[in-house]
PDB file of C-alpha atoms and ligand atoms in Angstrom:
ATOM      1  CA  MET A1121      87.866  99.345  69.905  1.00  0.00           C
ATOM      2  CA  ASN A1122      86.749 100.240  73.421  1.00  0.00           C
ATOM      3  CA  GLY A1123      87.065  98.340  76.672  1.00  0.00           C
ATOM      4  CA  VAL A1124      86.915  98.518  80.451  1.00  0.00           C
ATOM      5  CA  VAL A1125      90.092  98.571  82.539  1.00  0.00           C
ATOM      6  CA  VAL A1126      89.724  95.713  85.014  1.00  0.00           C
ATOM      7  CA  LYS A1127      93.198  95.618  86.515  1.00  0.00           C
ATOM      8  CA  VAL A1128      96.241  97.865  86.742  1.00  0.00           C
ATOM      9  CA  LEU A1129      99.615  96.412  87.610  1.00  0.00           C
ATOM     10  CA  ALA A1130     103.068  97.861  86.989  1.00  0.00           C
ATOM     11  CA  GLY A1131     102.087  99.900  83.941  1.00  0.00           C
ATOM     12  CA  ILE A1132     100.096  97.063  82.377  1.00  0.00           C
ATOM     13  CA  TYR A1133      96.397  97.769  82.017  1.00  0.00           C
ATOM     14  CA  THR A1134      94.222  94.683  81.626  1.00  0.00           C
ATOM     15  CA  VAL A1135      91.238  95.678  79.540  1.00  0.00           C
ATOM     16  CA  CYS A1136      88.068  93.691  78.991  1.00  0.00           C
ATOM     17  CA  THR A1137      86.841  94.086  75.409  1.00  0.00           C
ATOM     18  CA  GLU A1138      84.073  92.342  73.514  1.00  0.00           C
ATOM     19  CA  THR A1139      86.638  89.894  72.164  1.00  0.00           C
ATOM     20  CA  GLY A1140      88.187  89.088  75.539  1.00  0.00           C
ATOM     21  CA  TYR A1141      90.887  90.368  77.884  1.00  0.00           C
ATOM     22  CA  LEU A1142      93.882  92.267  76.550  1.00  0.00           C
ATOM     23  CA  ASN A1143      97.015  93.411  78.321  1.00  0.00           C
ATOM     24  CA  THR A1144      97.632  96.947  77.156  1.00  0.00           C
ATOM     25  CA  VAL A1145     100.010  99.836  77.729  1.00  0.00           C
ATOM     26  CA  LEU A1146      99.670 103.556  77.317  1.00  0.00           C
ATOM     27  CA  LYS A1147     100.448 104.842  73.855  1.00  0.00           C
ATOM     28  CA  GLY A1148     104.055 106.004  73.794  1.00  0.00           C
ATOM     29  CA  ARG A1149     104.580 109.592  74.803  1.00  0.00           C
ATOM     30  CA  LEU A1150     100.849 109.889  75.364  1.00  0.00           C
ATOM     31  CA  LYS A1151     100.402 112.902  77.562  1.00  0.00           C
ATOM     32  CA  LEU A1152      97.482 112.261  79.837  1.00  0.00           C
ATOM     33  CA  ASP A1153      96.213 114.570  82.534  1.00  0.00           C
ATOM     34  CA  GLU A1154      95.337 111.474  84.463  1.00  0.00           C
ATOM     35  CA  TYR A1155      96.296 107.856  84.176  1.00  0.00           C
ATOM     36  CA  PRO A1156      93.679 105.189  83.616  1.00  0.00           C
ATOM     37  CA  VAL A1157      92.254 103.516  86.703  1.00  0.00           C
ATOM     38  CA  VAL A1158      90.198 100.371  87.199  1.00  0.00           C
ATOM     39  CA  GLY A1159      86.700 100.963  85.836  1.00  0.00           C
ATOM     40  CA  ASP A1160      87.804 103.383  83.135  1.00  0.00           C
ATOM     41  CA  LEU A1161      86.346 103.058  79.667  1.00  0.00           C
ATOM     42  CA  VAL A1162      89.249 103.392  77.274  1.00  0.00           C
ATOM     43  CA  LYS A1163      89.721 103.664  73.540  1.00  0.00           C
ATOM     44  CA  LEU A1164      92.226 101.125  72.223  1.00  0.00           C
ATOM     45  CA  GLU A1165      94.347 100.732  69.145  1.00  0.00           C
ATOM     46  CA  ARG A1166      96.152  97.638  67.925  1.00  0.00           C
ATOM     47  CA  THR A1167      99.639  98.286  66.627  1.00  0.00           C
ATOM     48  CA  ASN A1168     101.599  95.218  65.513  1.00  0.00           C
ATOM     49  CA  ASP A1169     101.560  92.899  68.509  1.00  0.00           C
ATOM     50  CA  LEU A1170     100.762  95.601  70.998  1.00  0.00           C
ATOM     51  CA  THR A1171      97.463  97.082  72.070  1.00  0.00           C
ATOM     52  CA  VAL A1172      97.701 100.622  73.333  1.00  0.00           C
ATOM     53  CA  ILE A1173      95.361 102.930  75.192  1.00  0.00           C
ATOM     54  CA  LEU A1174      94.652 106.055  73.171  1.00  0.00           C
ATOM     55  CA  GLU A1175      92.183 107.826  75.368  1.00  0.00           C
ATOM     56  CA  ILE A1176      90.188 107.651  78.601  1.00  0.00           C
ATOM     57  CA  LEU A1177      86.506 108.281  77.976  1.00  0.00           C
ATOM     58  CA  PRO A1178      84.750 110.721  80.345  1.00  0.00           C
ATOM     59  CA  ARG A1179      84.219 109.320  83.858  1.00  0.00           C
ATOM     60  CA  ARG A1180      80.846 109.255  85.578  1.00  0.00           C
ATOM     61  CA  ASN A1181      82.590 109.180  88.940  1.00  0.00           C
ATOM     62  CA  LEU A1182      85.990 108.520  90.457  1.00  0.00           C
ATOM     63  CA  LEU A1183      86.318 107.027  93.904  1.00  0.00           C
ATOM     64  CA  ASP A1184      89.553 107.221  95.825  1.00  0.00           C
ATOM     65  CA  ARG A1185      91.192 104.687  98.152  1.00  0.00           C
ATOM     66  CA  PRO A1186      90.754 102.376  96.359  1.00  0.00           C
ATOM     67  CA  ARG A1187      90.821 104.288  93.103  1.00  0.00           C
ATOM     68  CA  ILE A1188      88.026 103.081  90.886  1.00  0.00           C
ATOM     69  CA  ALA A1189      85.905 104.824  88.250  1.00  0.00           C
ATOM     70  CA  ASN A1190      82.374 104.595  86.848  1.00  0.00           C
ATOM     71  CA  ILE A1191      80.777 102.774  89.767  1.00  0.00           C
ATOM     72  CA  ASP A1192      76.995 102.269  89.745  1.00  0.00           C
ATOM     73  CA  GLN A1193      76.340 100.454  92.952  1.00  0.00           C
ATOM     74  CA  LEU A1194      77.679  99.912  96.452  1.00  0.00           C
ATOM     75  CA  PHE A1195      76.932  96.567  98.071  1.00  0.00           C
ATOM     76  CA  ILE A1196      77.491  96.836 101.821  1.00  0.00           C
ATOM     77  CA  PHE A1197      78.181  93.253 102.793  1.00  0.00           C
ATOM     78  CA  ASN A1198      77.722  92.048 106.382  1.00  0.00           C
ATOM     79  CA  ALA A1199      77.086  88.866 108.283  1.00  0.00           C
ATOM     80  CA  ALA A1200      74.138  88.432 110.642  1.00  0.00           C
ATOM     81  CA  ALA A1201      76.669  86.796 112.986  1.00  0.00           C
ATOM     82  CA  LEU A1202      80.305  85.716 113.087  1.00  0.00           C
ATOM     83  CA  PRO A1203      81.291  88.503 112.872  1.00  0.00           C
ATOM     84  CA  SER A1204      78.251  90.363 114.171  1.00  0.00           C
ATOM     85  CA  PRO A1205      77.385  93.463 112.172  1.00  0.00           C
ATOM     86  CA  GLN A1206      78.680  96.864 113.261  1.00  0.00           C
ATOM     87  CA  ASN A1207      76.156  99.599 112.623  1.00  0.00           C
ATOM     88  CA  TYR A1208      78.887 102.223 112.691  1.00  0.00           C
ATOM     89  CA  LEU A1209      80.717 100.571 109.773  1.00  0.00           C
ATOM     90  CA  ILE A1210      77.499 100.237 107.824  1.00  0.00           C
ATOM     91  CA  ASP A1211      76.640 103.896 108.451  1.00  0.00           C
ATOM     92  CA  ARG A1212      80.043 104.999 107.283  1.00  0.00           C
ATOM     93  CA  LEU A1213      79.488 103.160 104.023  1.00  0.00           C
ATOM     94  CA  THR A1214      75.926 104.424 103.554  1.00  0.00           C
ATOM     95  CA  VAL A1215      77.361 107.927 103.954  1.00  0.00           C
ATOM     96  CA  LEU A1216      79.872 107.253 101.195  1.00  0.00           C
ATOM     97  CA  GLY A1217      77.139 105.774  99.006  1.00  0.00           C
ATOM     98  CA  GLU A1218      75.138 108.984  99.441  1.00  0.00           C
ATOM     99  CA  TYR A1219      78.181 111.146  98.927  1.00  0.00           C
ATOM    100  CA  TRP A1220      78.995 109.425  95.634  1.00  0.00           C
ATOM    101  CA  LYS A1221      75.289 109.132  94.685  1.00  0.00           C
ATOM    102  CA  LEU A1222      75.602 105.374  94.222  1.00  0.00           C
ATOM    103  CA  LYS A1223      72.765 102.903  94.377  1.00  0.00           C
ATOM    104  CA  THR A1224      73.222 101.287  97.745  1.00  0.00           C
ATOM    105  CA  VAL A1225      72.307  97.749  98.722  1.00  0.00           C
ATOM    106  CA  ILE A1226      72.819  96.318 102.208  1.00  0.00           C
ATOM    107  CA  GLY A1227      73.238  92.579 102.574  1.00  0.00           C
ATOM    108  CA  PHE A1228      73.303  90.391 105.674  1.00  0.00           C
ATOM    109  CA  ASN A1229      74.780  86.997 104.947  1.00  0.00           C
ATOM    110  CA  LYS A1230      74.798  83.971 107.289  1.00  0.00           C
ATOM    111  CA  ALA A1231      71.051  84.157 107.917  1.00  0.00           C
ATOM    112  CA  ASP A1232      71.363  80.487 108.854  1.00  0.00           C
ATOM    113  CA  LEU A1233      73.094  81.573 112.069  1.00  0.00           C
ATOM    114  CA  ASN A1234      71.059  84.521 113.288  1.00  0.00           C
ATOM    115  CA  ARG A1235      68.183  86.900 112.637  1.00  0.00           C
ATOM    116  CA  CYS A1236      69.627  90.375 112.430  1.00  0.00           C
ATOM    117  CA  HIS A1237      67.499  93.233 113.786  1.00  0.00           C
ATOM    118  CA  LEU A1238      69.714  95.841 112.105  1.00  0.00           C
ATOM    119  CA  ALA A1239      68.281  94.732 108.766  1.00  0.00           C
ATOM    120  CA  ASP A1240      64.905  96.224 109.694  1.00  0.00           C
ATOM    121  CA  SER A1241      66.406  99.545 110.769  1.00  0.00           C
ATOM    122  CA  TYR A1242      68.025 100.039 107.384  1.00  0.00           C
ATOM    123  CA  ARG A1243      64.856  98.939 105.597  1.00  0.00           C
ATOM    124  CA  LEU A1244      62.982 101.616 107.519  1.00  0.00           C
ATOM    125  CA  LEU A1245      65.424 104.205 106.216  1.00  0.00           C
ATOM    126  CA  GLY A1246      64.510 103.143 102.692  1.00  0.00           C
ATOM    127  CA  TYR A1247      67.546 101.041 101.838  1.00  0.00           C
ATOM    128  CA  ARG A1248      67.259  97.840  99.859  1.00  0.00           C
ATOM    129  CA  VAL A1249      68.177  95.168 102.383  1.00  0.00           C
ATOM    130  CA  TYR A1250      68.736  91.498 101.676  1.00  0.00           C
ATOM    131  CA  GLU A1251      69.091  88.741 104.227  1.00  0.00           C
ATOM    132  CA  PHE A1252      70.443  85.499 102.903  1.00  0.00           C
ATOM    133  CA  SER A1253      72.712  82.586 103.500  1.00  0.00           C
ATOM    134  CA  LEU A1254      75.295  81.648 100.945  1.00  0.00           C
ATOM    135  CA  LEU A1255      74.825  78.071 102.108  1.00  0.00           C
ATOM    136  CA  LYS A1256      71.363  78.099 100.540  1.00  0.00           C
ATOM    137  CA  GLU A1257      71.217  77.955  96.770  1.00  0.00           C
ATOM    138  CA  GLN A1258      67.625  79.099  96.323  1.00  0.00           C
ATOM    139  CA  GLU A1259      68.296  82.639  97.571  1.00  0.00           C
ATOM    140  CA  PHE A1260      70.814  83.233  94.881  1.00  0.00           C
ATOM    141  CA  SER A1261      68.834  84.313  91.834  1.00  0.00           C
ATOM    142  CA  GLU A1262      67.636  87.501  93.511  1.00  0.00           C
ATOM    143  CA  LEU A1263      71.201  88.462  94.415  1.00  0.00           C
ATOM    144  CA  LYS A1264      72.246  87.925  90.808  1.00  0.00           C
ATOM    145  CA  SER A1265      69.481  90.190  89.569  1.00  0.00           C
ATOM    146  CA  ILE A1266      70.773  92.988  91.819  1.00  0.00           C
ATOM    147  CA  LEU A1267      74.201  92.758  90.222  1.00  0.00           C
ATOM    148  CA  LYS A1268      73.142  92.251  86.624  1.00  0.00           C
ATOM    149  CA  ASP A1269      74.522  94.898  84.250  1.00  0.00           C
ATOM    150  CA  GLN A1270      75.821  97.029  87.114  1.00  0.00           C
ATOM    151  CA  ILE A1271      79.336  97.896  88.155  1.00  0.00           C
ATOM    152  CA  THR A1272      79.171  97.006  91.819  1.00  0.00           C
ATOM    153  CA  VAL A1273      81.660  97.610  94.581  1.00  0.00           C
ATOM    154  CA  LEU A1274      81.487  95.103  97.393  1.00  0.00           C
ATOM    155  CA  ALA A1275      82.540  96.491 100.766  1.00  0.00           C
ATOM    156  CA  GLY A1276      82.441  95.053 104.238  1.00  0.00           C
ATOM    157  CA  PRO A1277      84.544  93.615 107.039  1.00  0.00           C
ATOM    158  CA  SER A1278      86.525  90.447 106.627  1.00  0.00           C
ATOM    159  CA  GLY A1279      84.944  87.115 107.448  1.00  0.00           C
ATOM    160  CA  VAL A1280      81.425  88.039 106.339  1.00  0.00           C
ATOM    161  CA  GLY A1281      81.513  85.921 103.173  1.00  0.00           C
ATOM    162  CA  LYS A1282      82.526  88.329 100.403  1.00  0.00           C
ATOM    163  CA  THR A1283      84.943  85.936  98.728  1.00  0.00           C
ATOM    164  CA  THR A1284      82.450  83.077  99.049  1.00  0.00           C
ATOM    165  CA  PHE A1285      79.878  85.326  97.400  1.00  0.00           C
ATOM    166  CA  VAL A1286      82.143  86.331  94.522  1.00  0.00           C
ATOM    167  CA  ASN A1287      83.107  82.684  93.948  1.00  0.00           C
ATOM    168  CA  LYS A1288      79.507  81.622  93.748  1.00  0.00           C
ATOM    169  CA  ILE A1289      78.593  84.490  91.490  1.00  0.00           C
ATOM    170  CA  LEU A1290      81.485  83.742  89.159  1.00  0.00           C
ATOM    171  CA  GLU A1291      80.857  80.017  89.467  1.00  0.00           C
ATOM    172  CA  GLN A1292      84.511  79.442  90.064  1.00  0.00           C
ATOM    173  CA  ASN A1293      86.606  78.473  93.019  1.00  0.00           C
ATOM    174  CA  ARG A1294      88.858  81.178  94.306  1.00  0.00           C
ATOM    175  CA  LYS A1295      90.154  80.423  97.770  1.00  0.00           C
ATOM    176  CA  THR A1296      88.204  81.837 100.681  1.00  0.00           C
ATOM    177  CA  GLY A1297      90.193  83.535 103.397  1.00  0.00           C
ATOM    178  CA  MET A1298      93.215  83.705 101.126  1.00  0.00           C
ATOM    179  CA  VAL A1299      96.597  83.926 102.820  1.00  0.00           C
ATOM    180  CA  SER A1300      97.653  86.925 100.757  1.00  0.00           C
ATOM    181  CA  GLU A1301      94.573  88.717 101.935  1.00  0.00           C
ATOM    182  CA  LYS A1302      95.240  87.829 105.546  1.00  0.00           C
ATOM    183  CA  THR A1303      98.780  89.147 105.547  1.00  0.00           C
ATOM    184  CA  ARG A1304      97.513  92.480 104.303  1.00  0.00           C
ATOM    185  CA  ARG A1305      94.835  92.717 106.929  1.00  0.00           C
ATOM    186  CA  GLY A1306      95.481  95.398 109.524  1.00  0.00           C
ATOM    187  CA  GLN A1307      97.941  97.218 107.338  1.00  0.00           C
ATOM    188  CA  HIS A1308      96.852 100.571 106.084  1.00  0.00           C
ATOM    189  CA  THR A1309      98.098 100.175 102.557  1.00  0.00           C
ATOM    190  CA  THR A1310      95.473 100.070  99.854  1.00  0.00           C
ATOM    191  CA  ARG A1311      94.946  96.640  98.414  1.00  0.00           C
ATOM    192  CA  GLU A1312      94.877  96.633  94.622  1.00  0.00           C
ATOM    193  CA  VAL A1313      91.362  96.640  93.335  1.00  0.00           C
ATOM    194  CA  GLU A1314      90.221  94.498  90.417  1.00  0.00           C
ATOM    195  CA  LEU A1315      86.972  94.338  88.497  1.00  0.00           C
ATOM    196  CA  LEU A1316      85.614  90.864  87.836  1.00  0.00           C
ATOM    197  CA  LYS A1317      83.313  90.364  84.873  1.00  0.00           C
ATOM    198  CA  LEU A1318      80.019  88.691  85.716  1.00  0.00           C
ATOM    199  CA  PRO A1319      78.815  85.898  83.424  1.00  0.00           C
ATOM    200  CA  PHE A1320      75.305  87.430  83.337  1.00  0.00           C
ATOM    201  CA  GLY A1321      76.414  91.027  82.667  1.00  0.00           C
ATOM    202  CA  GLY A1322      78.102  93.628  84.819  1.00  0.00           C
ATOM    203  CA  TYR A1323      81.212  93.746  86.944  1.00  0.00           C
ATOM    204  CA  ILE A1324      82.013  93.355  90.611  1.00  0.00           C
ATOM    205  CA  ALA A1325      84.955  94.535  92.711  1.00  0.00           C
ATOM    206  CA  ASP A1326      85.777  93.165  96.135  1.00  0.00           C
ATOM    207  CA  THR A1327      87.366  95.981  98.133  1.00  0.00           C
ATOM    208  CA  PRO A1328      88.740  96.454 101.607  1.00  0.00           C
ATOM    209  CA  GLY A1329      86.211  99.262 102.062  1.00  0.00           C
ATOM    210  CA  PHE A1330      86.481 103.004 101.850  1.00  0.00           C
ATOM    211  CA  SER A1331      87.647 103.846 105.294  1.00  0.00           C
ATOM    212  CA  ARG A1332      88.987 107.366 104.981  1.00  0.00           C
ATOM    213  CA  LEU A1333      85.786 109.322 105.074  1.00  0.00           C
ATOM    214  CA  ASP A1334      87.592 112.585 105.770  1.00  0.00           C
ATOM    215  CA  VAL A1335      89.279 112.376 102.385  1.00  0.00           C
ATOM    216  CA  TYR A1336      85.940 113.127 100.784  1.00  0.00           C
ATOM    217  CA  ILE A1337      83.873 115.014 103.272  1.00  0.00           C
ATOM    218  CA  THR A1338      85.804 118.011 104.488  1.00  0.00           C
ATOM    219  CA  ASP A1339      82.951 120.306 105.442  1.00  0.00           C
ATOM    220  CA  PRO A1340      81.283 119.131 108.676  1.00  0.00           C
ATOM    221  CA  TYR A1341      78.080 120.924 107.671  1.00  0.00           C
ATOM    222  CA  SER A1342      77.706 118.727 104.610  1.00  0.00           C
ATOM    223  CA  LEU A1343      77.702 115.441 106.539  1.00  0.00           C
ATOM    224  CA  SER A1344      73.968 115.580 107.264  1.00  0.00           C
ATOM    225  CA  ASN A1345      73.290 115.603 103.500  1.00  0.00           C
ATOM    226  CA  CYS A1346      74.758 112.112 103.417  1.00  0.00           C
ATOM    227  CA  PHE A1347      72.301 110.755 105.989  1.00  0.00           C
ATOM    228  CA  VAL A1348      69.151 109.882 104.035  1.00  0.00           C
ATOM    229  CA  GLU A1349      66.862 110.505 106.993  1.00  0.00           C
ATOM    230  CA  MET A1350      68.271 114.004 107.547  1.00  0.00           C
ATOM    231  CA  GLN A1351      67.925 115.088 103.937  1.00  0.00           C
ATOM    232  CA  GLY A1352      64.223 115.792 104.248  1.00  0.00           C
ATOM    233  CA  ILE A1353      64.283 117.588 107.587  1.00  0.00           C
ATOM    234  CA  LYS A1354      64.808 121.314 107.716  1.00  0.00           C
ATOM    235  CA  CYS A1355      66.447 122.500 110.878  1.00  0.00           C
ATOM    236  CA  ARG A1356      65.353 125.923 112.013  1.00  0.00           C
ATOM    237  CA  PHE A1357      68.951 127.010 112.044  1.00  0.00           C
ATOM    238  CA  GLN A1358      70.918 127.678 108.893  1.00  0.00           C
ATOM    239  CA  ASN A1359      74.177 126.731 110.493  1.00  0.00           C
ATOM    240  CA  CYS A1360      73.499 123.805 112.737  1.00  0.00           C
ATOM    241  CA  LEU A1361      75.576 120.682 113.198  1.00  0.00           C
ATOM    242  CA  HIS A1362      72.631 119.147 115.080  1.00  0.00           C
ATOM    243  CA  LEU A1363      74.813 118.547 118.107  1.00  0.00           C
ATOM    244  CA  LYS A1364      74.101 120.540 121.256  1.00  0.00           C
ATOM    245  CA  GLU A1365      72.464 123.542 119.683  1.00  0.00           C
ATOM    246  CA  PRO A1366      69.295 124.317 121.656  1.00  0.00           C
ATOM    247  CA  ASP A1367      66.005 123.759 119.786  1.00  0.00           C
ATOM    248  CA  CYS A1368      67.691 121.783 117.005  1.00  0.00           C
ATOM    249  CA  GLN A1369      64.886 120.105 115.056  1.00  0.00           C
ATOM    250  CA  VAL A1370      66.948 117.311 113.603  1.00  0.00           C
ATOM    251  CA  ARG A1371      68.610 115.728 116.604  1.00  0.00           C
ATOM    252  CA  ASP A1372      65.498 114.274 118.203  1.00  0.00           C
ATOM    253  CA  LYS A1373      64.041 112.865 114.999  1.00  0.00           C
ATOM    254  CA  ILE A1374      66.905 110.523 114.199  1.00  0.00           C
ATOM    255  CA  ASP A1375      67.233 106.903 115.281  1.00  0.00           C
ATOM    256  CA  PRO A1376      69.610 106.961 118.295  1.00  0.00           C
ATOM    257  CA  LEU A1377      72.099 104.498 116.790  1.00  0.00           C
ATOM    258  CA  ARG A1378      72.286 106.438 113.549  1.00  0.00           C
ATOM    259  CA  TYR A1379      72.582 109.681 115.463  1.00  0.00           C
ATOM    260  CA  GLN A1380      75.496 108.248 117.404  1.00  0.00           C
ATOM    261  CA  SER A1381      77.195 107.348 114.123  1.00  0.00           C
ATOM    262  CA  TYR A1382      76.547 110.858 112.869  1.00  0.00           C
ATOM    263  CA  VAL A1383      78.218 112.335 115.943  1.00  0.00           C
ATOM    264  CA  GLU A1384      81.226 110.022 115.645  1.00  0.00           C
ATOM    265  CA  LEU A1385      81.653 110.637 111.929  1.00  0.00           C
ATOM    266  CA  LEU A1386      81.408 114.357 112.538  1.00  0.00           C
ATOM    267  CA  ALA A1387      84.197 114.107 115.109  1.00  0.00           C
ATOM    268  CA  GLU A1388      86.334 112.221 112.578  1.00  0.00           C
ATOM    269  CA  ILE A1389      85.819 114.876 109.950  1.00  0.00           C
ATOM    270  CA  LYS A1390      86.631 117.674 112.357  1.00  0.00           C
ATOM    271  CA  GLU A1391      89.843 115.979 113.432  1.00  0.00           C
ATOM    272  CA  ARG A1392      91.013 115.895 109.859  1.00  0.00           C
ATOM    273  CA  LYS A1393      94.597 116.922 109.538  1.00  0.00           C
ATOM    274  CA  PRO A1394      95.720 118.904 106.531  1.00  0.00           C
ATOM    275  CA  TRP A1395      97.753 116.700 104.191  1.00  0.00           C
TER     276      TRP A1395
HETATM  277  N1  GDP B 332      77.370  79.799 108.437  1.00  0.00           N
HETATM  278  C1  GDP B 332      77.697  80.395 107.305  1.00  0.00           C
HETATM  279  N2  GDP B 332      79.005  80.570 106.987  1.00  0.00           N
HETATM  280  C2  GDP B 332      79.306  81.184 105.833  1.00  0.00           C
HETATM  281  C3  GDP B 332      78.285  81.664 104.960  1.00  0.00           C
HETATM  282  N3  GDP B 332      78.897  82.261 103.909  1.00  0.00           N
HETATM  283  C4  GDP B 332      80.228  82.160 104.115  1.00  0.00           C
HETATM  284  N4  GDP B 332      80.496  81.505 105.263  1.00  0.00           N
HETATM  285  C5  GDP B 332      81.834  81.198 105.845  1.00  0.00           C
HETATM  286  O1  GDP B 332      82.417  82.388 106.384  1.00  0.00           O
HETATM  287  C6  GDP B 332      83.843  82.325 106.314  1.00  0.00           C
HETATM  288  C7  GDP B 332      84.438  83.594 105.729  1.00  0.00           C
HETATM  289  O2  GDP B 332      84.100  83.667 104.366  1.00  0.00           O
HETATM  290  P1  GDP B 332      84.918  84.522 103.302  1.00  0.00           P
HETATM  291  O3  GDP B 332      84.193  84.376 102.014  1.00  0.00           O
HETATM  292  O4  GDP B 332      86.363  84.183 103.309  1.00  0.00           O
HETATM  293  O5  GDP B 332      84.731  85.993 103.892  1.00  0.00           O
HETATM  294  P2  GDP B 332      85.420  87.391 103.446  1.00  0.00           P
HETATM  295  O6  GDP B 332      86.532  87.632 104.390  1.00  0.00           O
HETATM  296  O7  GDP B 332      84.341  88.410 103.601  1.00  0.00           O
HETATM  297  O8  GDP B 332      85.865  87.266 102.028  1.00  0.00           O
HETATM  298  C8  GDP B 332      84.161  81.075 105.496  1.00  0.00           C
HETATM  299  O9  GDP B 332      84.546  80.050 106.396  1.00  0.00           O
HETATM  300  C9  GDP B 332      82.839  80.740 104.813  1.00  0.00           C
HETATM  301  O10 GDP B 332      82.704  79.366 104.547  1.00  0.00           O
HETATM  302  C10 GDP B 332      76.904  81.479 105.320  1.00  0.00           C
HETATM  303  O11 GDP B 332      75.953  81.864 104.654  1.00  0.00           O
HETATM  304  N5  GDP B 332      76.685  80.851 106.507  1.00  0.00           N
HETATM  305 MG1   MG B 333      87.724  87.721 101.203  1.00  0.00          MG
HETATM  306 ZN1   ZN B 334      69.996 121.252 113.913  1.00  0.00          ZN
END
């Protein structure tokens, strides 16, 4: 029997199988190079009253902080207002989406409050952008079709409506703005990540976001590969960071806001301290 690890807590791996959820442990004395993480496909065996994990099937990808495997899609979740969207945060996430080669979707919730001009900028870059209000039922079927049969990671700042979204999608009532979530806010510890099974196929994980870009991108020269609009432009220089180099052919072709994000992200990567 196979299943998907949806939660890891104190050595107990909750696995979703075709017959339901099972709490499992690692097979005794099982020597694994790596321990299972949320998103892992695992091979299970039932022994007496216990279900054990025999093997982790090969991973398609493995994201860090939070640790999660086999992700298909990144849903960058924002609000058109309250809080107003931060292009820098969105750019950081689009960079990670490119880095991990994930399908990337950008959503702007709370369309009832504001019309967000940033939506058009990201559309122009070729991203799939959705503007909606979770207060309006009719806009919901399209959002469901985006998630169907995908393993989606939801990332975005707090207050934008992520929990409201997940509740509606799961047709259940988890508390919005949960206290436990609030107490963790501002701390730099990683919140545990959990995959939630969607009733129409697929899984979704609500995450605090992948903030430590420098964990992944260590070579400043590779950052431009993670900006979709820079991928197609050849700079005349082999080694160009597209900063102040004279005659750089990339710098002037990029949207100024995106370019500013590029410069700031580059600075972050360069400041990286060895661990
Ligand atoms: N005006 C408006 N408020 C919304 C909408 N969606 C969610 N909210 C509210 O935004 C607040 C934050 O929502 P929550 O789901 O806790 O956000 P999270 O921090 O991203 O999980 C709650 O008070 C929601 O009721 C929307 O489409 N329009
Ligand atoms: Mg929330
Ligand atoms: Zn250049």
